[in-house]
Amino acid sequence: MSASATALAEAPATEGSLKVIQDATCTFCGCVCDDIDLTVKDNHIIEAKRACVLGKAWFLNHKTEDRPSCLIDGQPASLEAGYDRAARILVEGKYPIIYGLSDSPCEAQRVAVSIADWINGTIDTTTSVCHGPSGMAFQGVGEVTCSLGEVINRGDMIMFWGSNPAESHPRHFTKYSLMPKGMFLPNGRKDRTCVIVDVRKTKSAKAADIFVQIKPRADFEGLWALRALSKGIDLDPVQVKRDTGVELAVWQDLMHRMKACKFGVIFFGMGLTMTRGKHANSEALLALTRDMNAYTRFVAKPNRGHGNVTGADNVVAWRTGYPFGVNHSRGYPRFNPGEYTTSDTLANGEADSGMTIACDPMANFSEPARRHLASIPYIALDTKETPTTRAAAVAFTVATYGIHTGGTVYRMDDVPIPLRPSCESPNPSDLEVLTQIERRVKALIGITG
Amino acid sequence: MTIEYTKISGGTVYDPANGIDGLVRDLWIVDGRIVEPPTDPTVTPTKTIDASGLVVMPGGIDMHCHIAGPKVNVARKMRPEDKRKGEQIHRTNVTHSGTMGSVPSTFATGYKYIGMGYTTAFDAAIPPLGARHAHEEFEDTPCIDKGFYVLMGNNHYVMQSLQRNEPERLKAFIGWLLASTKGFAPKLVNPGGVEVWKSHQAGNVSGLHQKVDHFEVTPLQIIQGVARAADELKLPHAVHIHCNNLGMPGNWTTTLETMKALEGHRGHITHAQFHSYGGGDADENTFNSKVAPLAEYVNSHPNLTIDVGQVLFGETTSMTGDGPLGYYLSKVYGGKWFSGDTEMESGCGITPIKYKNKSLVHALQWAIGLEWYLLVEDPWRVVMSTDHPNGGSFLAYPQIIRMLMDRTYRQDILKTCHPLVRERSQLGDLNREYSLNEIAIITRAGPARILGLKHKGHLGPGADADITIYTPHENKEIMFELPRTVIKSGRVLVDQGEIREVLTGKTLHVDPNYDRDMEQGIQDWFEKYYSIRWRNYPVDLSYLHESEIVPMITSP
Ligand code: SF4
Ligand SMILES: [Zn+2]
């Protein structure tokens, strides 16, 4: 198992000398740029060529914290003691939950799902709090989509809906969606039309040829106006303006352009998936995209956030059959978002033990969920100290994936990409910690497989 | 040091590759392989499995299914309703839990195959960009050996090399692509058609002679070019072809032309059932079977092999690398639809479907599949498949075996079908019944030979000790669905219907010899158009946990 995680590791730089790691992968956002050239000196990254501001900060500001690898009840402890205690917490719980995963490589995610299976636990990822609604919309209507290279080579109409890549995915425009010269778009940006639909004038809006500012929480109405127009249905201009905050003529012009393009792409973000309507919004957008294929080629793509949230969806799905929010209490996987998703199992006071992996629910979750988490024994894995690690019964400080450790991550278009670690860490990887815990869990409950 | 022998004693052995048709034989196993019986009569085995009164065969081989990788996983994510309805796989002290439905989770897939006596399976359609994903799933698909075919019928570099009339470059590219993905064989899916789909509304090619725009090559050129390259590279398995026009009335002429285009080369036509339809241009009212003329062509052309792609009545999920087909099916069935285009390489379509015995088209599809088994004379050149899950689940194989071995059973099913099926297919007149030996050929010995797997599909010395032991039964479905014992790599994984032990299983792949000087040209092209870096594309050995390089053959 650990072989794949370390295979791309290259010899550490010797003191004082410079070492260059070519085509390293940045995991800071869903773009998962795999073209970063890192210069390493004395086990520190001093240059990250081609990385954006966020990527540079990720690589350059990154430091190994002077913090014990393991803390039990806030006191430094040996890793062995931590693994033992962690396994006991998980095995003794009646309703153990495992949550996070989106900033871990697939190799570690797989072990986390195994542990959930052995302990009849619930496994959930941060998808449930970001793009879960699009996952459910996808289960309703399907999706017409493509890999990002198709956008580069064919996308002549690029739309962003409720997504602000200029701030959330800084290289999105230059690397994938607007600027590149593609096979069928030799002039790059000049050959593409960019449309941005949002409730406010975001930083990204500057890049748009057409900016459509809709009323807050009117995404659903806007998408339905477009769906109706695509089918040639007459709409009442007064009502459209009232419902969407945008003139009917603007929607008509947009639909006209959408039908006239050769290969349209709609990227959507949490501005769509996490506002009123949630999965109905995503469903309307996916349905619109599907409708458009009666006239031309059109695809949709969620702009996923965390580095490997897409990998988490994939790993949980191939192992259990469901993408997130999976409960094993009956000895087999069951899926029910809203019931087995972590914010719910915590807020409802059901979970009685848990493990968080590279996530910070103590900072992000609702007050009742946080209060309940603080009241139960849980294990936290993170690269740094957070509110969640502080309240954990066992906290492991782990090495950073993509910097210290290798493995596989999935880009937001489901393309798997290997990591090239560049530095060494005194801390174990999350894969190592999880593997050690799994070994003990299996021994405690008598699993021989 | 003493050698540890396992002996399977007194079984009635069906080993068609070695000419053994139901003879009582002992089998000796050392270190996961079958060996000659020890010459020293005093040697006693460490372990003896008494197989007297039981039927012993090599482990089954599924040469065409969809069990791993991007599109299979999308289907899982898209269809929770299918999984909720399906069987639930409970965790035990040796096995993981899982879910079934038409697209089982990875562990469930491995357990169900081994539980049915199948020890090897090949996923038939992996986009190279998703190869790493397929390998990751393979590691979580236990108990069986596995490999995959690499989609290349719409690959830009393939088409560009053909356009420029550079067969040597094409050959090098295919060698490089198989080596980079750790794949097993070249796969064509609707050659040329998927590229047209990517650039035109409802785009597709209509037949073998339509030019693919931009590249100015025809499906015919792609088929012939890749078939030739596969032979020249001496790949263990020939080009594996999903023909153009799948599912369309009248498509049999396209299939016949494809077969003719393979003259002088090896070629495998997959899920032939979906490609054997008569009838007017997209006119379902004239839909009928054209297996007879196609099977006759196959019978007289030993360079060709087929697998069937049998349809079973019930609900399933259609998943294909054929993007335009997915669009067509989603319109026919009106359900949710996934389409995913992969840059430079391939497409993908997924939609839920349901085959009904009262539907004339569906009942004909069912009959056409059976006709294929019954009309190909040489069982070594027809292989059992459902194109899992497209025609139905791989778990239907025992039922198909019964339909082939028991004509009364299949005629009884025919009676429940739409009445016009008897007029539009000749299934009602076919009396052939398969023997156990022939079943052993179409489910293990044949696919092993067609895939070039010298250590599989037989029980002679040197073979992998992948062995299935069945309790004979009048009802062949019962006999084949629950084997008494299943041995994988010499270890008893299944006994009395229960999984006793698990192993990961090997990944089978090829490492062809190709002209490395061509790599620079490939790299230049790659760096111009792909969204990932050249260095991050090849799947390195760390993704292969247990694996075996299947050697090239000496002559095609
Ligand atoms: S765009 Fe995202 S992945 Fe790329 S360098 Fe910036 S933060 Fe990293
Ligand atoms: Zn197939």
Coordinates of N, CA and C in Angstrom, one line a residue, chain A residues 1 3-4 7-8 10 22-23 25 34-35 50 106-107 110 114 117-118 120 138-150 152-154 175-176 182-184 262-263 290 293-297 313-315 317-323 328 330-333 335-337 407-408 410-411 413-418 420 445-449, chain B residues 70 73-81 83-84 88-99 103-107 129-134 136-137 139-140 156 195 197-203 214-215 327 330-331 334-345 502 525 528-538 540 542-543 545:
Chain A
M1 N 0.8 -1.2 0.0 CA 0.0 0.0 0.0 C 0.8 1.3 0.0
A3 N 3.7 1.7 -1.0 CA 4.6 1.8 -2.1 C 4.2 3.0 -3.0
S4 N 2.9 3.0 -3.4 CA 2.5 4.0 -4.3 C 2.6 5.4 -3.7
A7 N 6.5 6.3 -4.1 CA 7.3 5.9 -5.3 C 7.8 7.1 -6.0
L8 N 7.1 8.2 -5.9 CA 7.6 9.4 -6.7 C 8.4 10.3 -5.8
E10 N 11.5 11.8 -4.3 CA 12.9 11.9 -4.9 C 13.8 12.1 -3.7
Q22 N 10.6 18.9 -10.8 CA 9.8 19.3 -12.0 C 8.4 18.7 -11.9
D23 N 7.5 19.5 -12.4 CA 6.1 19.0 -12.6 C 5.5 18.5 -11.3
T25 N 2.8 18.7 -8.2 CA 1.4 19.0 -8.2 C 1.0 19.8 -7.0
D34 N -0.4 20.5 -12.2 CA 0.7 19.5 -12.0 C 1.9 20.0 -12.8
D35 N 2.1 21.3 -12.9 CA 3.2 21.8 -13.7 C 4.1 22.7 -12.9
R50 N 5.4 28.8 -11.7 CA 4.1 28.7 -12.3 C 2.9 28.6 -11.3
C106 N -5.6 9.6 -2.2 CA -6.5 8.5 -2.3 C -6.0 7.3 -1.5
E107 N -4.7 7.1 -1.4 CA -4.2 5.9 -0.7 C -4.6 6.0 0.8
R110 N -8.5 5.5 1.1 CA -8.9 4.1 1.1 C -8.9 3.4 2.4
S114 N -11.8 1.7 4.8 CA -11.7 0.4 5.4 C -12.0 0.4 6.9
D117 N -15.6 0.6 7.6 CA -16.2 -0.7 7.3 C -16.0 -1.6 8.5
W118 N -14.8 -1.8 9.0 CA -14.5 -2.7 10.1 C -15.2 -2.3 11.4
N120 N -18.1 -0.7 11.6 CA -19.5 -0.4 11.4 C -19.8 1.1 11.5
F138 N -26.9 15.3 -9.6 CA -26.3 14.4 -10.6 C -27.1 13.1 -10.5
Q139 N -27.4 12.6 -9.3 CA -28.2 11.4 -9.1 C -29.6 11.5 -9.7
G140 N -30.1 12.8 -9.8 CA -31.4 13.0 -10.4 C -31.4 13.0 -11.9
V141 N -30.5 13.8 -12.5 CA -30.6 13.9 -13.9 C -29.4 13.4 -14.7
G142 N -28.3 13.1 -14.0 CA -27.1 12.8 -14.7 C -26.2 14.0 -15.0
E143 N -25.4 14.0 -15.9 CA -24.5 15.1 -16.2 C -23.8 15.0 -17.6
V144 N -23.7 16.1 -18.3 CA -23.0 16.0 -19.5 C -21.7 16.8 -19.2
T145 N -20.6 16.2 -19.4 CA -19.4 16.8 -18.9 C -18.2 16.4 -19.8
C146 N -17.0 16.8 -19.4 CA -15.8 16.5 -20.1 C -14.5 16.8 -19.2
S147 N -13.4 16.3 -19.7 CA -12.2 16.6 -19.0 C -11.7 18.1 -19.4
L148 N -10.9 18.7 -18.5 CA -10.5 20.1 -18.7 C -9.8 20.3 -20.1
G149 N -9.1 19.3 -20.6 CA -8.4 19.4 -21.9 C -9.4 19.7 -23.0
E150 N -10.6 19.1 -22.9 CA -11.7 19.4 -23.9 C -12.1 20.9 -23.9
I152 N -10.0 23.3 -23.0 CA -8.9 24.0 -23.6 C -9.0 23.9 -25.2
N153 N -9.3 22.7 -25.7 CA -9.3 22.5 -27.1 C -10.5 22.9 -27.9
R154 N -11.7 22.9 -27.2 CA -12.9 23.1 -27.9 C -13.8 24.2 -27.4
K175 N -5.1 28.5 -17.4 CA -4.6 27.2 -17.6 C -5.7 26.4 -18.4
Y176 N -6.9 26.5 -18.1 CA -7.9 25.6 -18.6 C -9.0 26.3 -19.4
G182 N -6.2 26.5 -28.0 CA -6.5 25.0 -28.1 C -6.5 24.6 -29.5
M183 N -6.6 23.3 -29.7 CA -6.6 22.7 -31.0 C -7.5 23.3 -32.0
F184 N -8.8 23.6 -31.6 CA -9.7 24.2 -32.5 C -10.0 25.7 -32.2
K262 N -20.2 26.4 -30.6 CA -19.9 25.0 -31.0 C -19.8 24.1 -29.8
F263 N -19.2 24.6 -28.7 CA -18.9 23.8 -27.6 C -19.0 24.7 -26.3
R290 N -28.0 19.5 -20.4 CA -28.5 18.4 -21.2 C -29.4 18.9 -22.3
N293 N -27.8 20.1 -25.5 CA -27.2 19.1 -26.5 C -28.2 18.8 -27.6
A294 N -29.4 19.3 -27.5 CA -30.3 19.1 -28.6 C -30.0 20.1 -29.7
Y295 N -29.2 21.1 -29.4 CA -28.9 22.2 -30.4 C -27.4 22.2 -30.8
T296 N -26.5 22.0 -29.8 CA -25.1 22.0 -30.0 C -24.4 21.1 -29.0
R297 N -23.1 21.2 -28.8 CA -22.5 20.5 -27.7 C -22.4 21.4 -26.5
D313 N -14.7 11.5 -3.2 CA -16.0 11.0 -3.8 C -15.7 9.7 -4.5
N314 N -14.6 9.6 -5.3 CA -14.4 8.4 -6.1 C -14.1 7.2 -5.2
V315 N -13.2 7.4 -4.2 CA -12.8 6.3 -3.4 C -14.0 5.8 -2.6
A317 N -17.0 6.0 -3.3 CA -18.0 5.4 -4.3 C -17.5 4.0 -4.7
W318 N -16.2 3.9 -5.1 CA -15.9 2.5 -5.6 C -15.9 1.5 -4.5
R319 N -15.6 1.9 -3.2 CA -15.5 0.9 -2.1 C -16.9 0.6 -1.6
T320 N -17.8 1.6 -1.5 CA -19.1 1.4 -0.9 C -20.3 1.4 -1.9
G321 N -20.1 2.1 -3.0 CA -21.2 2.2 -4.0 C -21.8 3.6 -3.9
Y322 N -21.5 4.3 -2.8 CA -22.1 5.7 -2.7 C -21.0 6.7 -2.5
P323 N -21.2 8.0 -2.9 CA -20.1 8.9 -2.9 C -19.8 9.6 -1.5
H328 N -22.4 2.3 8.0 CA -22.2 0.9 8.0 C -22.8 0.2 9.2
R330 N -25.3 -1.4 9.9 CA -25.9 -2.7 9.7 C -25.0 -3.7 9.1
G331 N -23.7 -3.3 9.0 CA -22.7 -4.2 8.4 C -22.6 -4.1 6.9
Y332 N -23.4 -3.2 6.3 CA -23.2 -3.0 4.9 C -23.5 -1.5 4.6
P333 N -23.1 -0.9 3.5 CA -23.2 0.5 3.3 C -24.6 1.0 3.0
F335 N -26.8 4.8 2.3 CA -26.6 6.2 1.9 C -27.8 7.0 2.2
N336 N -27.6 8.0 3.0 CA -28.8 8.9 3.2 C -28.3 10.3 3.6
P337 N -28.1 11.2 2.6 CA -27.6 12.6 2.9 C -28.7 13.2 3.8
G407 N 1.4 10.1 -3.5 CA 0.1 9.5 -3.6 C -0.6 10.0 -4.8
T408 N -1.9 9.9 -4.8 CA -2.7 10.2 -6.0 C -3.8 11.2 -5.5
Y410 N -7.3 13.4 -7.3 CA -8.1 13.6 -8.5 C -8.5 15.1 -8.7
R411 N -8.2 15.5 -9.9 CA -8.6 16.9 -10.3 C -10.1 17.0 -10.3
D413 N -12.0 17.4 -12.5 CA -12.7 16.7 -13.7 C -12.4 15.2 -13.6
D414 N -12.1 14.6 -12.4 CA -11.9 13.2 -12.2 C -10.6 12.6 -12.8
V415 N -9.7 13.5 -13.2 CA -8.4 13.0 -13.8 C -7.5 12.7 -12.6
P416 N -7.0 11.5 -12.5 CA -6.1 11.2 -11.4 C -4.6 11.6 -11.7
I417 N -4.0 12.3 -10.7 CA -2.7 12.9 -10.9 C -1.8 12.5 -9.8
P418 N -0.5 12.0 -10.0 CA 0.4 11.7 -9.0 C 1.0 12.9 -8.3
R420 N 4.3 14.6 -6.3 CA 5.7 14.5 -6.2 C 6.2 15.3 -5.0
I445 N -10.9 -6.4 16.9 CA -12.2 -7.0 16.6 C -12.1 -8.3 15.8
G446 N -10.9 -8.8 15.7 CA -10.7 -10.1 15.1 C -11.0 -10.2 13.6
I447 N -10.6 -9.2 12.8 CA -10.6 -9.3 11.4 C -9.4 -9.9 10.9
T448 N -9.5 -10.9 10.0 CA -8.3 -11.6 9.5 C -8.2 -11.3 8.0
G449 N -9.1 -10.7 7.4 CA -9.1 -10.5 5.9 C -8.2 -9.3 5.5
Chain B
P70 N -13.1 5.0 -14.6 CA -14.0 6.2 -14.5 C -15.5 6.0 -14.8
N73 N -17.3 3.9 -12.2 CA -17.5 4.6 -10.9 C -18.6 5.7 -11.0
V74 N -18.6 6.3 -12.1 CA -19.7 7.3 -12.4 C -21.0 6.7 -12.2
A75 N -21.1 5.5 -12.8 CA -22.4 4.8 -12.8 C -22.8 4.4 -11.3
R76 N -21.8 4.1 -10.5 CA -22.1 3.8 -9.1 C -22.6 5.1 -8.5
K77 N -21.9 6.2 -8.7 CA -22.3 7.5 -8.0 C -23.7 7.9 -8.5
M78 N -24.0 7.6 -9.7 CA -25.2 8.2 -10.3 C -26.5 7.4 -9.9
R79 N -26.3 6.1 -9.5 CA -27.5 5.3 -9.3 C -27.7 4.7 -7.9
P80 N -27.8 5.5 -6.9 CA -28.0 5.0 -5.5 C -29.3 4.1 -5.4
E81 N -30.3 4.5 -6.2 CA -31.6 3.7 -6.2 C -31.4 2.3 -6.6
K83 N -28.7 0.6 -6.2 CA -27.9 -0.1 -5.1 C -28.8 -0.4 -3.9
R84 N -29.7 0.5 -3.6 CA -30.6 0.3 -2.5 C -31.5 -0.9 -2.7
Q88 N -27.4 -6.6 -0.5 CA -26.4 -5.9 0.3 C -25.3 -6.9 0.7
I89 N -24.1 -6.5 0.5 CA -23.0 -7.5 0.9 C -22.5 -7.1 2.3
H90 N -22.7 -8.1 3.2 CA -22.4 -7.8 4.6 C -20.9 -8.1 4.8
R91 N -20.3 -7.3 5.7 CA -18.9 -7.5 6.1 C -18.8 -8.8 6.9
T92 N -17.7 -9.5 6.7 CA -17.5 -10.6 7.6 C -16.1 -10.4 8.2
N93 N -15.6 -11.4 8.9 CA -14.3 -11.3 9.5 C -13.1 -11.4 8.5
V94 N -13.5 -11.8 7.2 CA -12.4 -11.8 6.2 C -12.7 -10.9 5.0
T95 N -14.0 -10.4 4.9 CA -14.3 -9.6 3.7 C -14.9 -8.3 4.1
H96 N -14.7 -7.4 3.1 CA -15.3 -6.0 3.3 C -16.8 -6.1 2.9
S97 N -17.6 -5.1 3.3 CA -18.9 -5.0 2.9 C -19.0 -4.4 1.5
G98 N -20.2 -4.3 0.9 CA -20.3 -3.7 -0.4 C -21.7 -3.6 -0.8
T99 N -21.9 -3.1 -2.0 CA -23.3 -3.0 -2.6 C -23.3 -3.6 -4.0
V103 N -24.2 -2.3 -11.0 CA -22.7 -1.9 -11.0 C -22.2 -2.1 -9.6
P104 N -21.7 -3.3 -9.2 CA -21.3 -3.6 -7.8 C -20.1 -2.8 -7.4
S105 N -20.0 -2.5 -6.1 CA -18.8 -1.9 -5.6 C -17.6 -2.8 -5.8
T106 N -16.3 -2.3 -5.7 CA -15.2 -3.1 -6.1 C -15.0 -4.4 -5.3
F107 N -15.1 -4.3 -4.0 CA -14.9 -5.6 -3.3 C -16.0 -6.6 -3.7
L129 N -6.2 8.3 -20.0 CA -6.1 9.3 -18.9 C -6.7 8.8 -17.6
G130 N -7.5 7.8 -17.7 CA -8.1 7.2 -16.4 C -7.5 5.9 -16.0
A131 N -6.4 5.6 -16.7 CA -5.7 4.3 -16.4 C -5.3 4.1 -14.9
R132 N -4.8 5.2 -14.4 CA -4.3 5.2 -13.0 C -5.5 4.9 -12.1
H133 N -6.7 5.5 -12.4 CA -7.9 5.2 -11.6 C -8.3 3.7 -11.7
A134 N -8.2 3.2 -12.9 CA -8.6 1.7 -13.0 C -7.6 0.9 -12.2
E136 N -6.1 1.7 -9.5 CA -6.4 1.9 -8.0 C -7.7 1.0 -7.7
E137 N -8.6 1.0 -8.6 CA -9.8 0.2 -8.3 C -9.5 -1.3 -8.3
E139 N -6.8 -2.7 -7.3 CA -6.2 -3.1 -6.0 C -7.3 -3.4 -5.0
D140 N -8.5 -2.7 -5.2 CA -9.6 -2.9 -4.3 C -10.6 -3.9 -4.8
H156 N -6.5 11.0 -31.0 CA -6.1 11.9 -32.0 C -4.7 11.5 -32.6
E195 N -15.2 10.9 -32.0 CA -14.6 12.2 -32.3 C -15.6 13.1 -33.0
W197 N -18.8 13.0 -32.5 CA -19.7 13.3 -31.5 C -19.2 14.5 -30.7
K198 N -17.9 14.6 -30.5 CA -17.4 15.7 -29.7 C -17.5 17.0 -30.3
S199 N -17.6 17.0 -31.7 CA -17.6 18.3 -32.3 C -18.9 18.7 -33.0
H200 N -19.9 17.8 -33.0 CA -21.1 18.1 -33.6 C -22.3 17.7 -32.8
Q201 N -23.4 18.5 -32.8 CA -24.6 18.1 -32.1 C -25.0 16.7 -32.6
A202 N -25.3 15.8 -31.7 CA -25.7 14.4 -32.1 C -24.8 13.8 -33.1
G203 N -23.5 14.2 -33.1 CA -22.6 13.7 -34.2 C -22.3 12.3 -34.1
H214 N -11.6 17.1 -39.7 CA -10.3 17.5 -39.2 C -9.2 16.5 -39.5
F215 N -9.5 15.2 -39.2 CA -8.4 14.2 -39.4 C -8.5 13.5 -40.8
Y327 N -26.0 9.0 -25.9 CA -27.0 10.0 -26.2 C -28.3 9.4 -26.8
S330 N -30.2 7.4 -24.1 CA -30.8 8.2 -23.1 C -32.1 8.8 -23.7
K331 N -32.1 9.0 -25.0 CA -33.4 9.5 -25.6 C -34.4 8.4 -25.7
G334 N -35.2 7.7 -21.9 CA -35.7 8.9 -21.2 C -35.2 9.1 -19.8
G335 N -34.3 8.3 -19.3 CA -33.8 8.4 -17.9 C -32.6 9.4 -17.8
K336 N -32.0 9.3 -16.6 CA -30.8 10.2 -16.5 C -29.7 9.8 -17.4
W337 N -28.9 10.7 -17.7 CA -27.9 10.5 -18.7 C -26.6 11.1 -18.3
F338 N -25.5 10.3 -18.4 CA -24.2 10.9 -18.2 C -23.4 10.8 -19.5
S339 N -22.7 11.9 -19.8 CA -21.8 11.9 -20.9 C -20.5 12.5 -20.5
G340 N -19.4 11.9 -20.8 CA -18.1 12.5 -20.4 C -17.1 12.3 -21.5
D341 N -16.6 13.4 -22.0 CA -15.6 13.4 -23.1 C -14.2 13.5 -22.5
T342 N -13.3 12.6 -22.9 CA -12.0 12.7 -22.4 C -11.1 13.3 -23.5
E343 N -10.3 14.3 -23.2 CA -9.5 15.0 -24.1 C -8.6 14.1 -24.9
M344 N -8.5 14.3 -26.2 CA -7.6 13.6 -27.1 C -7.9 12.1 -27.3
E345 N -8.8 11.5 -26.4 CA -8.8 10.1 -26.3 C -10.2 9.4 -26.6
V502 N -9.0 -14.3 1.4 CA -8.9 -13.4 0.2 C -7.5 -13.1 -0.2
W525 N 3.6 16.4 -29.4 CA 2.2 16.4 -29.6 C 1.4 16.5 -28.2
K528 N 1.4 19.8 -26.4 CA 0.7 20.9 -27.1 C -0.8 20.8 -26.6
Y529 N -1.3 19.7 -26.4 CA -2.8 19.6 -26.3 C -3.3 19.1 -25.0
Y530 N -2.6 18.3 -24.2 CA -3.1 17.7 -23.0 C -3.2 18.7 -21.8
S531 N -4.1 18.5 -20.9 CA -4.2 19.4 -19.7 C -3.3 18.9 -18.6
I532 N -2.7 17.7 -18.7 CA -1.7 17.3 -17.7 C -0.3 17.2 -18.3
R533 N 0.6 17.1 -17.4 CA 2.0 17.1 -17.9 C 2.4 15.7 -18.4
W534 N 3.3 15.7 -19.3 CA 3.8 14.4 -19.9 C 4.4 13.5 -18.8
R535 N 5.1 14.1 -17.9 CA 5.8 13.3 -16.9 C 4.7 12.6 -15.9
N536 N 3.6 13.3 -15.8 CA 2.6 12.8 -14.9 C 1.6 11.8 -15.5
Y537 N 1.8 11.5 -16.8 CA 0.8 10.7 -17.5 C 1.0 9.2 -17.3
P538 N 2.3 8.7 -17.5 CA 2.4 7.2 -17.4 C 2.1 6.7 -16.0
D540 N 3.1 4.5 -13.1 CA 4.4 3.8 -12.8 C 4.1 2.5 -12.0
S542 N 4.5 1.5 -9.2 CA 4.0 1.5 -7.8 C 2.5 1.3 -7.8
Y543 N 1.8 1.5 -8.9 CA 0.4 1.3 -8.9 C 0.0 -0.2 -9.2
H545 N 0.4 -3.7 -7.8 CA 0.8 -4.3 -6.5 C 1.2 -5.8 -6.7

